[in-house]
Coordinates of C-alpha atoms in Angstrom, one line a residue:
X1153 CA 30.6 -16.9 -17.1
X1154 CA 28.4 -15.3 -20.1
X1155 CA 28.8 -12.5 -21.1
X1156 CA 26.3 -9.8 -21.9
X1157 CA 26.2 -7.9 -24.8
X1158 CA 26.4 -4.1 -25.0
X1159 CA 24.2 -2.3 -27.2
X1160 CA 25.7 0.4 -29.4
X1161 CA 25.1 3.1 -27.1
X1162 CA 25.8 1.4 -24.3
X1163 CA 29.3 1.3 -25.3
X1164 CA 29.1 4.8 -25.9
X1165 CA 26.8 6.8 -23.3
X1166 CA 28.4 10.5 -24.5
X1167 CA 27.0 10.4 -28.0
X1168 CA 23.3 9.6 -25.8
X1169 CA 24.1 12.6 -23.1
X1170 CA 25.4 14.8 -26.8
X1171 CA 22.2 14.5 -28.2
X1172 CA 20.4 15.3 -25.4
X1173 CA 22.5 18.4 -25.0
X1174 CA 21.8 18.7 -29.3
X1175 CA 18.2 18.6 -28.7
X1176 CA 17.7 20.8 -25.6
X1177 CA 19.7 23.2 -27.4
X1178 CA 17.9 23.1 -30.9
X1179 CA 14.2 23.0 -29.1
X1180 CA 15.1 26.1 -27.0
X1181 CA 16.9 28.1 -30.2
X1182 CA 13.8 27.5 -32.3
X1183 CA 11.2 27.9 -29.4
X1184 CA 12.8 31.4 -28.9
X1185 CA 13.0 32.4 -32.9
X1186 CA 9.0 31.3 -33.3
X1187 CA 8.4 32.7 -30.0
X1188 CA 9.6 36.4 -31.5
X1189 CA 8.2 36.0 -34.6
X1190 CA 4.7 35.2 -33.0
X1191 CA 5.3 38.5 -31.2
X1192 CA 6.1 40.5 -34.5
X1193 CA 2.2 40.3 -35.3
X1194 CA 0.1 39.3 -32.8
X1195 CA 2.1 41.3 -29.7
X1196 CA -0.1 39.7 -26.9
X1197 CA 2.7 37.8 -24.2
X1198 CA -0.2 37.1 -21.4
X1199 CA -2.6 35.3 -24.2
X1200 CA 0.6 33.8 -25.9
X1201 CA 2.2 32.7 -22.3
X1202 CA -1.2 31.1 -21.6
X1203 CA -1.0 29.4 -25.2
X1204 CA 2.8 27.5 -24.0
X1205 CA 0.9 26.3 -20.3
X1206 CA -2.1 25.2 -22.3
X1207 CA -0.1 23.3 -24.9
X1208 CA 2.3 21.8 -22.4
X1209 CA -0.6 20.5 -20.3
X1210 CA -2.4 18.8 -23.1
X1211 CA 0.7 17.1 -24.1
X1212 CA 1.2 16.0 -20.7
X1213 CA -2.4 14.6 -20.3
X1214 CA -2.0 12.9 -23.4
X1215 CA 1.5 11.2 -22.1
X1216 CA -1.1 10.3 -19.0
X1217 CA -3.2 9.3 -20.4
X1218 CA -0.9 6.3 -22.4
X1219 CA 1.1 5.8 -19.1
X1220 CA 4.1 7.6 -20.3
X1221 CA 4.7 8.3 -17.9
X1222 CA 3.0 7.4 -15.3
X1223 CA 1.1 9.7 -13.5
X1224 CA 2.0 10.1 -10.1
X1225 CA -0.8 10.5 -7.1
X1226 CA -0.8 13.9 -5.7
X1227 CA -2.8 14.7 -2.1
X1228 CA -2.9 18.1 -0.8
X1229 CA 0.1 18.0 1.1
X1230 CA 1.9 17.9 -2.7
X1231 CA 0.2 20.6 -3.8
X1232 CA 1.0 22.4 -1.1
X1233 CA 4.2 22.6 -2.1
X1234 CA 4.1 23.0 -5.3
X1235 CA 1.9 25.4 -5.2
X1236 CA 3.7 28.1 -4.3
X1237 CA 6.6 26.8 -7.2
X1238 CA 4.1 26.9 -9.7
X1239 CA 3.4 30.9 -8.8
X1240 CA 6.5 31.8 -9.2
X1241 CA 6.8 29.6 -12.7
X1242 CA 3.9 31.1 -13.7
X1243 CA 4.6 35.4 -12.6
X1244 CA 8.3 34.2 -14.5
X1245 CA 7.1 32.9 -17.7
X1246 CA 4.6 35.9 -17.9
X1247 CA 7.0 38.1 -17.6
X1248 CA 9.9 37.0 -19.7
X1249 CA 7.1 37.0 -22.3
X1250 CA 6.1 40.5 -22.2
X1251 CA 9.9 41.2 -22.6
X1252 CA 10.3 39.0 -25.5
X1253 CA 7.5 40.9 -27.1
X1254 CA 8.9 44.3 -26.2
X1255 CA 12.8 44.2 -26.7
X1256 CA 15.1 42.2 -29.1
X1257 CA 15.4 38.4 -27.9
X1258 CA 19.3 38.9 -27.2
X1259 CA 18.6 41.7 -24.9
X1260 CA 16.3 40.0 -22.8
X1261 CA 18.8 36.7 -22.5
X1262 CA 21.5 39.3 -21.5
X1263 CA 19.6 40.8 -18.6
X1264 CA 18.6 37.1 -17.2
X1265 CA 22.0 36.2 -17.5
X1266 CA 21.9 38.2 -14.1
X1267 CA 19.5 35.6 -12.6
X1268 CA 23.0 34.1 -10.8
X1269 CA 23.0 36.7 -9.1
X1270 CA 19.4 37.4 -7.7
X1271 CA 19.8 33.3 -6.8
X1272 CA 23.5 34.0 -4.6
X1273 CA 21.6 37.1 -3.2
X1274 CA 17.9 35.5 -1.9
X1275 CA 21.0 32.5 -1.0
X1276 CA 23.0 35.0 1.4
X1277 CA 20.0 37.4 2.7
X1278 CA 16.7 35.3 2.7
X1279 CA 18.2 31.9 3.9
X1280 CA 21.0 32.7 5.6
X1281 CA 23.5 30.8 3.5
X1282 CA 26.6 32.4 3.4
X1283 CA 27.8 32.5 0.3
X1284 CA 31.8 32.6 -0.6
X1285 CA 33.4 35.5 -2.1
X1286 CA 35.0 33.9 -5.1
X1287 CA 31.3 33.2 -6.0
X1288 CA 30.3 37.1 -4.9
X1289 CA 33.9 38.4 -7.6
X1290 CA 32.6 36.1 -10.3
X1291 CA 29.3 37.8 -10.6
X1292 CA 30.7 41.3 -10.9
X1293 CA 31.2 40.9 -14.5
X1294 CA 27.6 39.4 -15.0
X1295 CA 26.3 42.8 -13.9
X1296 CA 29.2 44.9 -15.1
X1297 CA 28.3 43.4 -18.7
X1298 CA 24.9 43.5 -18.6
X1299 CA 25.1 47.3 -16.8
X1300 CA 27.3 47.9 -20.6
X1301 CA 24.8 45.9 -22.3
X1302 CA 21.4 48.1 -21.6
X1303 CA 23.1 51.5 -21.9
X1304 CA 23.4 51.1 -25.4
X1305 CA 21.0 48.3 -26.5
X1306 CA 19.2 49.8 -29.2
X1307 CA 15.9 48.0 -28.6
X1308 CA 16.0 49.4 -24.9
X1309 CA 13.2 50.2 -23.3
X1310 CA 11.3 50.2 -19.9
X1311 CA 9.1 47.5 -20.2
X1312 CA 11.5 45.2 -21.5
X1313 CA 14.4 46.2 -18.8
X1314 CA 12.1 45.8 -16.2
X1315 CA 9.7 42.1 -17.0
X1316 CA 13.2 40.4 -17.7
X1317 CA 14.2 41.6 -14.3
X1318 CA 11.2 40.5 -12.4
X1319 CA 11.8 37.1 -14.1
X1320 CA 14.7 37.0 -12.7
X1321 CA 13.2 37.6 -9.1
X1322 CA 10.2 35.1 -9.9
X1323 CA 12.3 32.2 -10.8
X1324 CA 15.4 33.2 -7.9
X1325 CA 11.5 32.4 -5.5
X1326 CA 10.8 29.0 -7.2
X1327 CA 13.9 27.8 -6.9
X1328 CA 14.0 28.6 -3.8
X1329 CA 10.5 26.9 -3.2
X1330 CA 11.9 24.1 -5.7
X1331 CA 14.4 22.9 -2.7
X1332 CA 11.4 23.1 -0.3
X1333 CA 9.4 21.0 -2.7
X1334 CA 11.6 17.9 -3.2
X1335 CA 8.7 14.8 -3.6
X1336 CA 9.3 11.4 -4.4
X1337 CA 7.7 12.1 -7.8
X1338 CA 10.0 11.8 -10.5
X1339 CA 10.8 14.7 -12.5
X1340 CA 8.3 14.8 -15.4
X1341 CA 5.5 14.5 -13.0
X1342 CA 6.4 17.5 -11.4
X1343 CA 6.6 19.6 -14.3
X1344 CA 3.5 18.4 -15.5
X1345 CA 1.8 19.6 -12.3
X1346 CA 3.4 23.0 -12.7
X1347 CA 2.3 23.4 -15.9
X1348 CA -1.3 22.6 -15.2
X1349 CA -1.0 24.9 -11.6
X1350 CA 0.8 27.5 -13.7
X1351 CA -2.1 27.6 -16.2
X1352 CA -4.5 28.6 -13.7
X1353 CA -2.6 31.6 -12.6
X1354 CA -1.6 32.8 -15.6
X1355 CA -5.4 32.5 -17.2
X1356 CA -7.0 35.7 -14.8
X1357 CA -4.7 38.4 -15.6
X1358 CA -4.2 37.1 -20.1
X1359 CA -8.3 37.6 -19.3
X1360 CA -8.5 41.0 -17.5
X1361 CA -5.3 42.4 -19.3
X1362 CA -5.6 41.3 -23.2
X1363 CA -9.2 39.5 -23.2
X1364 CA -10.8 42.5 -24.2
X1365 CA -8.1 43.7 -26.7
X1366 CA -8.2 40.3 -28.1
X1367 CA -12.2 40.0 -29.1
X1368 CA -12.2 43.4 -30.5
X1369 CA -9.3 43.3 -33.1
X1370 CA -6.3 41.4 -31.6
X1371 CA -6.8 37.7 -33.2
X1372 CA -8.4 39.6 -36.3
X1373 CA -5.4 41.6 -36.9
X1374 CA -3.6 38.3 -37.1
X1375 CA -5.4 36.5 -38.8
X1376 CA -5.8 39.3 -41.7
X1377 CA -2.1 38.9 -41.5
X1378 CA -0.6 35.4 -41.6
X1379 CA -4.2 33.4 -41.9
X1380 CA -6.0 31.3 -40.1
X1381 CA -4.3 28.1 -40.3
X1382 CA -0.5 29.6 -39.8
X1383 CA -1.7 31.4 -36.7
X1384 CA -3.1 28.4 -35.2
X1385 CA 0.0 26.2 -35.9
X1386 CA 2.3 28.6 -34.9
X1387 CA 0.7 28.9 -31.3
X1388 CA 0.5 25.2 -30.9
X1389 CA 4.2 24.6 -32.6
X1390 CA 5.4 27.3 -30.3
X1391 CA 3.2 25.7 -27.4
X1392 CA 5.2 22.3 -28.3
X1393 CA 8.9 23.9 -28.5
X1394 CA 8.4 25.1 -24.9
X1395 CA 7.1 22.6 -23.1
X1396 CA 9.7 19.9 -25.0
X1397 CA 12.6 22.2 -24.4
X1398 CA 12.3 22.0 -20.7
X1399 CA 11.5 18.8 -20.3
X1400 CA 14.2 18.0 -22.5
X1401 CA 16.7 20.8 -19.9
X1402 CA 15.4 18.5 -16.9
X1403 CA 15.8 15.0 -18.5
X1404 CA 19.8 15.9 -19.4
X1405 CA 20.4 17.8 -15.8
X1406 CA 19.2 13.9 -14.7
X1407 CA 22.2 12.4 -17.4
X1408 CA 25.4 14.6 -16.5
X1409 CA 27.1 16.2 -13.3
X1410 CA 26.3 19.8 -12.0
X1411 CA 29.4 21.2 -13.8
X1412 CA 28.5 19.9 -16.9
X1413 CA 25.0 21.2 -17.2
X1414 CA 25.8 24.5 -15.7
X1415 CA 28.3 25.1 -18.6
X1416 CA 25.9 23.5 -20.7
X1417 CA 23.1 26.0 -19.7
X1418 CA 25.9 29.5 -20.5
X1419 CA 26.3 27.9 -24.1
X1420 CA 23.1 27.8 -24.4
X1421 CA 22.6 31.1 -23.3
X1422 CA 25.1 32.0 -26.3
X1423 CA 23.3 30.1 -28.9
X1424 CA 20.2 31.8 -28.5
X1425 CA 21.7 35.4 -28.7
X1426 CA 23.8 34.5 -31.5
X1427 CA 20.9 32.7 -33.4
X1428 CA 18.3 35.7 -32.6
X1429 CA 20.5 38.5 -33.6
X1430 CA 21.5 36.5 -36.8
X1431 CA 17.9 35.6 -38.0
X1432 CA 16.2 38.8 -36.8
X1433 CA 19.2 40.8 -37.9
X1434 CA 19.0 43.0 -34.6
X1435 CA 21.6 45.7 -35.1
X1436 CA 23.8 45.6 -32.0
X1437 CA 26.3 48.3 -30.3
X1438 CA 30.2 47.4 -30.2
X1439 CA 29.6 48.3 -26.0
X1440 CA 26.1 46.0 -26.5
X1441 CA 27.8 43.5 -28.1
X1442 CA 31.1 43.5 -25.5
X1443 CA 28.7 44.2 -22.5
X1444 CA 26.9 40.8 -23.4
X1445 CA 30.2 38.9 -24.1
X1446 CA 31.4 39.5 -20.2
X1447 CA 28.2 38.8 -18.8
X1448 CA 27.8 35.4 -20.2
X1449 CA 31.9 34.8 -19.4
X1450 CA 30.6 36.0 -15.8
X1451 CA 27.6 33.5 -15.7
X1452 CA 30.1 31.0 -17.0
X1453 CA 32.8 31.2 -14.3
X1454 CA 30.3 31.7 -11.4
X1455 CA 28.8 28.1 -12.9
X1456 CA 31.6 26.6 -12.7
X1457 CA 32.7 27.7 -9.0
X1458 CA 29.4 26.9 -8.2
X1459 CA 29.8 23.9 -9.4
X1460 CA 32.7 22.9 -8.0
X1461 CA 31.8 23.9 -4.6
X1462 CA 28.4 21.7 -5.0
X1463 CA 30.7 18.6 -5.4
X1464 CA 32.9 19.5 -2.4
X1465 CA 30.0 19.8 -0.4
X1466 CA 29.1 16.5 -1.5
X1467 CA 32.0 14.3 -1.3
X1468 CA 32.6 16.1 2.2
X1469 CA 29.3 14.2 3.5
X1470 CA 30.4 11.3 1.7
X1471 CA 34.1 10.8 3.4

């Protein structure tokens, strides 16, 4: 009998699934550094969120357009579904935007660290799903820390507090309405029809809120400040970094178990604080910095109890 030969990383599937992890990690790090830095002189999130959909959908078009992939029908029974996703995708991204333009980038990864818990909440109230009570103990340092966190965050305020915690809400909804939404497409299709819903929602209110801002001296005041040619690269770069980052967070959640990219997703929750408050050199409270510390450690055990009850669940329908 022949035998057939192996490929190089065939033999060795971990170093594929490690730079997976590598890039999702590196894409999001850099995504959120540029994103901030974007903010630091031209502060307008709704025109700037608009700018990551509009990006993201060209590229997809592009990939389209060249059959990679390729692009799956959709009839209105789809959209239907994913409709209602897209909203809350879209209400999300807005927001997490308008508090990565008005507090420091760590701060507003701390407070959606809590996003666990608005998920095992909507879980236990909206659909009924009881939830167990090592899962309800593990979250009570996420808030605890983040609670520590935002008393003495010296970038605190309102605005800030408030967007990151109705991100939290808006994405707790569309994975809620993800579950509801399960198609046959595969996975890059449905992000790519997001996106392009997404876009449409999040156009009206960058219009109505920044539009007129904007033509009188908003992309004048930037320009006078970095140029022409650095602003537009930086929106398109930025544009690039988010849409690749999550694709990149969806194609690796296909590669390992639950566990894995649960933990996976804490770390790189870590990475991103450490890396903002090291480049932007955001001065940080001992309580800010300890607050922070126990909410991620929170986010990681709930993860992996989570997790582990996932696979119970799943080799009890097996058996």
């Amino acid at each position: 009998m022949r035998e057939t030969k192996v490929g190089f990383l065939g033999k060795y599937p971990w170093l594929v699934t490690g730079f997976f992890f590598f890039m999702w990690y590196f894409l999001n790090v850099i995504f959120n550094i540029l994103n901030k830095k974007i903010y630091n002189y031209f502060p307008y999130p709704y025109f700037v969120s608009v700018i990551h959909l509009f990006v993201g959908v060209v590229y997809c078009l592009v990939s389209w357009s060249v059959g990679l992939p390729k692009r799956a029908p959709v009839n209105s029974d789809i959209l239907k579904v994913l409709i209602p996703v897209a909203v809350c995708h879209a209400i999300g991204h807005v927001t997490s935007n308008v508090s990565f333009a008005a507090v420091a980038v760590s701060f507003t990864h701390t407070i959606k660290a809590l996003e666990p818990f608005f998920n095992a909440s909507a879980s236990q109230f909206l659909l009924g799903q009881p939830i167990p009570i090592t899962l309800w103990l593990s979250l009570a340092p996420v808030v605890l820390g983040v609670a520590m966190a935002s008393l003495t965050e010296l970038s605190f305020n309102w605005l800030g507090f408030i967007s990151a915690m109705i991100s939290n809400i808006s994405f707790t909804y569309r994975s809620i309405f993800s579950k509801k939404a399960m198609t046959d497409m595969d996975s890059t299709n449905v992000y790519a029809y997001i996106s392009i819903i997404a876009l449409f929602v999040c156009l009206p209110p960058a219009i109505i809120v920044e539009g007129p801002q904007l033509l009188k001296h908003g992309f004048n005041d930037a320009i006078a400040k970095v140029g022409m040619t650095k602003f537009i690269s930086d929106l398109f770069w930025v544009g690039m970094f988010y849409h690749l980052y999550n694709q990149l967070a969806t194609n690796t959640l296909e590669r390992v178990a639950p566990l894995t990219h649960a933990v996976g997703n804490v770390l790189k929750r870590v990475f991103v604080i450490g890396f903002s408050i090291v480049i932007f050199g955001n001065k940080i409270s001992t309580q800010t910095g300890i607050g922070t510390g126990i909410a991620i450690a929170g986010v990681a055990l709930y993860s992996v109890i989570k997790a582990k009850i996932e696979e119970e669940k799943r080799q009890g329908k097996t058996a």
